[in-house]
Amino acid sequence: MDLKGRDFLALKDYSPEEITYLIDLAAQLKKLKKERKPHRLLEGYQAALIFEKTSTRTRCSFETAAFDLGMHTTYLNSSSSQLGKKESIADTARVLCRMYDGIEYRGFGQSKVETLAQYSSVPVWNGLTNEFHPTQMLADLLTIREHFPDHTLKGKKLVYMGDARYNTGNSLMFACAKMGMNFTALTNHHYFPDMALVTESQKVAKETGAYICLTESKVDALKGADVVYTDVWVSMGEPEEVWAERIHALSPYRVTTEVMKFAGPNAIFMHCLPAFHDTDTEIGKKIYDSYGLDCLEVENAVFESPASVVFDEAENRMHTIKAVMLATLADEKTVGTVFSL
Ligand code: CP
Ligand code: NVA
């Protein structure tokens, strides 16, 4: 499997075999890290990390993964660089690719990361856009594989509750379709994914023997679910004014203890994080003061339950991002050595 030089902009650009390869590579890199076995296979390589939106997991994953591989990174954001205000994406790409071996971008429209990739001669990795969050998907797939005794993805049923029109919902729909997993968006119909994306993912699902389902009915959707997944109801970059409408429309689709009961005793709970599961955040407190709610998309009891694998998911961001950087920067032979370390 040779992925050298490839961009990583959306999971839909990768075949099921390539995705499986990246997950296998991440699992092996995770093992090496746990055994404290050095794997500095990209010594002297450099990556630029552009964050037009805030981040904890993605930034830390890129940085720690890069350092484990022997790389150096530079962090750039809109307020401390020329990006956006004084310099276009196309010009920024043409500058950075003269200095760096790879560029990570987190920002707004998917078209921005696509332009960056178009003008860059080095691999570009999507660290989240409004439409897609592909590095999150690799971590999620690895986590699901780890948590079921059969270690397989094919045939598993994932139910996504909440705002399914945004990056995480869209990406999960494609991730499931690619891997032969059944995907259900269980939410208010105004929050179903974009129909063009649904049609596109349904074509993929047909090839892998999976289905994509959109429904408002909890009882049917949750029956037999292996994974119940949610994300914040208001995403980065959205205006504060949408909170009232989101709370009204999506409260019936909060992940509660009852929801997990419908799903069954073996179902796991997933969330890309950060999550509003209590009032221990600035926004959490504000919501409590304004609406009297002590949680939003997930109840604290579910978040803290044994079914919750959210911190494994967070850790896996690092191992999977490491796999993406290694596979797209190194040649096939170098990447292959990871399996004999
Ligand atoms: N899940 C995720 O992307 O987290 P951050 O926003 O902290 O990077
Ligand atoms: N949908 C969320 C994902 C955060 C990782 C957002 O875009 O803010």
mmCIF file of C-alpha atoms and ligand atoms in Angstrom, residues 54-59 106 128 133 136 236 272-274 317, ligand 1:
data_model
loop_
_atom_site.group_PDB
_atom_site.id
_atom_site.type_symbol
_atom_site.label_atom_id
_atom_site.label_comp_id
_atom_site.label_asym_id
_atom_site.label_seq_id
_atom_site.Cartn_x
_atom_site.Cartn_y
_atom_site.Cartn_z
ATOM 1 C CA THR A 54 -9.477 26.189 18.354
ATOM 2 C CA SER A 55 -8.393 22.654 19.265
ATOM 3 C CA THR A 56 -7.094 20.507 22.090
ATOM 4 C CA ARG A 57 -7.048 16.911 20.749
ATOM 5 C CA THR A 58 -6.192 17.537 17.106
ATOM 6 C CA ARG A 59 -3.392 19.976 17.769
ATOM 7 C CA ARG A 106 -8.287 23.211 10.499
ATOM 8 C CA LEU A 128 -11.535 19.570 10.584
ATOM 9 C CA HIS A 133 -13.435 15.639 10.104
ATOM 10 C CA GLN A 136 -11.477 11.881 13.800
ATOM 11 C CA MET A 236 -17.282 26.002 16.161
ATOM 12 C CA CYS A 272 -15.515 13.198 19.397
ATOM 13 C CA LEU A 273 -15.257 15.664 22.343
ATOM 14 C CA PRO A 274 -15.367 18.286 23.739
ATOM 15 C CA ARG A 317 -6.564 10.539 17.618
HETATM 16 N N1 CP B 1 -12.363 16.019 18.539
HETATM 17 C C1 CP B 1 -11.604 17.087 18.243
HETATM 18 O O1 CP B 1 -11.324 17.384 17.081
HETATM 19 O O2 CP B 1 -11.171 17.785 19.318
HETATM 20 P P1 CP B 1 -10.423 19.199 19.314
HETATM 21 O O3 CP B 1 -11.411 20.209 18.805
HETATM 22 O O4 CP B 1 -10.009 19.433 20.724
HETATM 23 O O5 CP B 1 -9.256 19.099 18.372
#
